[in-house]
Amino acid sequence: MRKAIVSEHTQLFIGRSKEIEKLDNFLADNSSGVLLVTASAGFGKTSLLASWWKIRHKQGYFIAHHFFSQRYDRTRSAKSAYGNLLQQIYTYYERYYEQIPNEINELRQALYNILREPGKEEKPLVILIDALDELDKTDIPFSPPFPTPLPPNVFVIASARASEGEKPEYLSGWTNDIEPIHLDRLPRCAIADWLLETGEDHLMLCSQDEDFVSSLDAITQGFPLYLRYLIDELIQVTKQGEDVQAVLSVSPPKFKDYVKQQFKLLAKEVNSREMQELFVLLSVALGGLSKKDVVELTGLTVWNLQALPWQVTRWFSVEPSYTFAHPLLAQEFQSLLGGEAQQARDKLIEYCARWQKYSSPYALRHYAEHLSEAKQWEALYAIARNEDFYSHSIKQFPDEPDLPLKTVQTALLAAAEEDKAGEMAEFMLLHARQLLQTTAQDSPLDALRKGSLERAWRLTDLYEIERRILWYLLLAWELKYTGRFEDAEETLKRLQQQELPRLSTNQAIEWHSESAAYLLAHVFEVSEDICTTLEQKLFDDRYRCILCGNLSNCGNFAAALKTVQGVSSQILWQVSVLLNIAKVQVQKGDREYSATFTNALEIVKTLVSTSWWEILIEEIAKAQIEVGDRASYQFYMKLHRIKIMLRGDELWHVN
């Protein structure tokens, strides 16, 4: 999701060089601190931070980042933000053994605690948090989880929607003595650069015309979203050989008025009621409408949609579905439509109610949300109970097995809002039953073998965490076995990003831990770094020893020997594991087994207890004899001498 957000907001980034410089200066001029970036809607705060991250994340800073976004459910909660940041910060401090807490208060406290440590002098830590205003409104506030003051070489840069000097509630606790960076109008030079970027000869010449640039600057007041649409109009006028100055002469000085002006022109030029209906519906739709939805809702034909004029299509995207190009546009058009907007909402609800007739993805995805917004509780409860609706959702969205469950979740929240205990209990039980049904119909491995890795991942995420770990490891093994190493590595990365617990030694669920140790050993060659991180998070010393045995059996002796170094609680276990590794090395013809025996001996030499010396050295000698080591006889004789000395309570160091 981060990649999608960064890509979307850095395609055309012009005119914020001063703000980029201010961000750089904040880091250069301070030993630590918190910096706020504020902007009104449409001024490009996300574009600024995404572009700065793209430029700087490989230039001497470690940047832990979280982008809140209304478009991606998983980014909108405070818990996801705390967890995402904590995982990255653990990597920065090389705290691979730390477990990510499950509870939100524990996550916040863990962040606070670790950030009391100074950052690295050679690579400062920067925590980048974008769009605090887009936190889910039903969630708890994202209060700053940082100590005051921050320790040296630790910085925080956060952005939020706000007018200059405004202090909205979601910025409570974020203000400090450092002057915020407020994004206002683009500078005039940026407008000239924008004209150059169009590639249109006439507009490129206009970029050198100070009067033309000044007029464009005065009209748009440097508002990026207005510039986008007005320059788009100038491109069309240029292509038609018409006068661009004429366009500027009638363009109003505010974006709201420009949209209003264009709306009036649309009303004259687009006299088709069907096209007008399209605008109204898109302004209130909760998501993209498919071509089929548009045809059914508006009466436009596929031919009509193919031939929509630029005056219409400029305002919205048509691929992969029909939606306004910017949320602010939908708001502006909706404000101009008055009562028609409410009529369109009612029409969408009626359309969604006929989901069986139209088999509309939009209806299956958004019907429950529409009913919730309209507070049509009984209709919402009815659709949540409807088995056919649930079945159609599963069939329509095979790669999104969690989506059908959201209908019941929405009904459960509505019942809570109405304070209906009976319905709340009903929908909690229904949610549990549907979850069981979803996972029983198709396993993640079945989905993978049918060709859908995405569905396999989503199904895996429906399981409780212990089973989820096993499914991810099994999927990675299957992908490795079929030669899809890149997909296997991506699967392991998804597992690494989970909130992983330390696997239990409880006998009732001990098989989880043993199975995880077995599966992990078989995917180590996909990515040793990721697998090492996983074993450090998942296993205690007991299961780390089991993993070493599995790695040896797989012939991955290097990983086994590296892993045994992490067995810190029991030297006896370390020696035992090393001896077992050496035996397997001999069986598989690995000539490095002697070095493994030597390694075990070096560990024994660190012991203080002479009684354990005798026991362990004898075990090493027996193991050497067992594998036919040539030096075993001489070693055993040395052992005999040691025993004699030990009986006299004297210390003997084996050389």
XYZ file of N, CA, C and O in Angstrom, residues 286-287 345-356 360-376 378-384 386 389 393 397 403 406-407 410-411:
188
model
N -19.991 5.400 -2.926
C -19.011 5.066 -1.895
C -17.771 4.398 -2.467
O -16.803 4.145 -1.753
N -17.802 4.109 -3.752
C -16.672 3.486 -4.428
C -16.880 3.597 -5.923
O -17.809 4.258 -6.396
N -28.512 8.991 -3.724
C -28.224 8.019 -2.663
C -29.353 6.994 -2.564
O -29.113 5.786 -2.437
N -30.573 7.494 -2.601
C -31.726 6.591 -2.541
C -31.730 5.640 -3.737
O -32.060 4.452 -3.596
N -31.357 6.168 -4.894
C -31.333 5.338 -6.099
C -30.269 4.247 -5.983
O -30.492 3.097 -6.409
N -29.125 4.601 -5.421
C -28.070 3.604 -5.241
C -28.506 2.516 -4.262
O -28.210 1.328 -4.461
N -29.225 2.898 -3.199
C -29.715 1.899 -2.246
C -30.725 0.973 -2.916
O -30.694 -0.252 -2.733
N -31.614 1.554 -3.716
C -32.591 0.729 -4.441
C -31.890 -0.212 -5.416
O -32.284 -1.379 -5.570
N -30.862 0.290 -6.078
C -30.110 -0.533 -7.024
C -29.408 -1.670 -6.289
O -29.428 -2.833 -6.728
N -28.784 -1.346 -5.153
C -28.094 -2.376 -4.377
C -29.079 -3.421 -3.853
O -28.725 -4.604 -3.730
N -30.300 -3.000 -3.544
C -31.302 -3.939 -3.034
C -31.657 -4.999 -4.064
O -32.139 -6.088 -3.711
N -31.398 -4.702 -5.342
C -31.676 -5.666 -6.413
C -30.382 -6.361 -6.845
O -30.162 -6.637 -8.019
N -29.561 -6.668 -5.896
C -28.262 -7.281 -6.165
C -28.397 -8.631 -6.852
O -27.530 -9.020 -7.647
N -29.475 -9.363 -6.570
C -29.660 -10.658 -7.209
C -29.894 -10.508 -8.714
O -29.428 -11.312 -9.507
N -24.246 -7.030 -9.105
C -23.327 -5.897 -9.125
C -22.260 -6.019 -8.041
O -22.585 -6.138 -6.849
N -20.976 -5.983 -8.413
C -19.918 -5.958 -7.393
C -20.066 -4.769 -6.447
O -19.783 -4.871 -5.255
N -20.496 -3.624 -6.998
C -20.673 -2.439 -6.154
C -21.703 -2.721 -5.064
O -21.506 -2.367 -3.894
N -22.815 -3.356 -5.440
C -23.872 -3.645 -4.470
C -23.372 -4.577 -3.374
O -23.616 -4.348 -2.179
N -22.673 -5.637 -3.770
C -22.183 -6.587 -2.779
C -21.142 -5.955 -1.863
O -21.029 -6.308 -0.691
N -20.394 -5.009 -2.386
C -19.326 -4.379 -1.611
C -19.837 -3.262 -0.706
O -19.336 -3.074 0.416
N -20.844 -2.499 -1.167
C -21.207 -1.257 -0.467
C -22.643 -1.175 0.044
O -23.002 -0.172 0.671
N -23.466 -2.193 -0.217
C -24.871 -2.118 0.198
C -24.994 -1.911 1.702
O -25.727 -1.031 2.172
N -24.285 -2.715 2.474
C -24.382 -2.606 3.931
C -23.949 -1.223 4.414
O -24.564 -0.635 5.318
N -22.906 -0.673 3.799
C -22.424 0.658 4.198
C -23.457 1.731 3.881
O -23.664 2.658 4.674
N -24.107 1.618 2.712
C -25.178 2.566 2.368
C -26.306 2.507 3.388
O -26.802 3.548 3.856
N -26.728 1.304 3.742
C -27.820 1.152 4.705
C -27.423 1.707 6.071
O -28.240 2.323 6.765
N -26.172 1.511 6.448
C -25.703 2.027 7.732
C -25.719 3.557 7.743
O -26.169 4.170 8.713
N -25.216 4.170 6.643
C -25.209 5.638 6.577
C -26.626 6.203 6.607
O -26.868 7.269 7.181
N -27.571 5.487 5.967
C -28.966 5.948 5.928
C -29.734 5.556 7.187
O -30.907 5.901 7.331
N -29.055 4.834 8.102
C -29.665 4.350 9.342
C -30.913 3.500 9.077
O -31.888 3.529 9.839
N -30.859 2.730 8.010
C -31.928 1.778 7.711
C -31.566 0.446 8.372
O -31.155 -0.524 7.732
N -33.136 -2.064 10.018
C -33.782 -3.354 9.789
C -33.362 -3.956 8.450
O -33.152 -5.168 8.332
N -33.249 -3.095 7.437
C -32.786 -3.590 6.133
C -31.339 -4.081 6.232
O -30.964 -5.078 5.599
N -30.536 -3.399 7.036
C -29.148 -3.815 7.227
C -29.088 -5.170 7.930
O -28.333 -6.068 7.525
N -29.887 -5.338 8.975
C -29.900 -6.613 9.688
C -30.360 -7.746 8.766
O -29.838 -8.863 8.821
N -31.342 -7.436 7.926
C -31.872 -8.459 7.018
C -30.814 -8.926 6.024
O -30.682 -10.126 5.755
N -30.052 -7.982 5.471
C -29.047 -8.376 4.477
C -27.894 -9.113 5.152
O -27.257 -9.992 4.550
N -27.609 -8.783 6.413
C -26.556 -9.502 7.142
C -26.965 -10.949 7.405
O -26.112 -11.847 7.453
N -28.880 -12.664 5.372
C -29.209 -13.285 4.097
C -28.069 -14.194 3.628
O -26.994 -13.734 3.251
N -26.906 -13.600 -0.054
C -26.039 -12.431 -0.209
C -24.603 -12.792 0.168
O -23.650 -12.435 -0.526
N -21.382 -12.999 -2.396
C -20.183 -12.205 -2.106
C -18.926 -13.059 -2.201
O -17.902 -12.628 -2.743
N -16.104 -12.272 -5.073
C -14.784 -11.792 -4.647
C -13.953 -12.958 -4.114
O -13.648 -13.026 -2.919
N -13.982 -9.909 2.743
C -14.972 -8.887 2.401
C -16.393 -9.282 2.795
O -17.121 -8.462 3.375
N -17.551 -8.414 6.260
C -17.740 -7.018 6.664
C -19.219 -6.644 6.767
O -19.579 -5.720 7.490
N -20.082 -7.342 6.022
C -21.517 -7.065 6.118
C -22.014 -7.346 7.523
O -22.731 -6.537 8.127
N -20.630 -4.778 9.941
C -21.376 -3.516 9.872
C -22.675 -3.624 10.651
O -23.069 -2.700 11.375
N -23.360 -4.768 10.519
C -24.603 -4.975 11.266
C -24.343 -5.019 12.769
O -25.135 -4.499 13.567
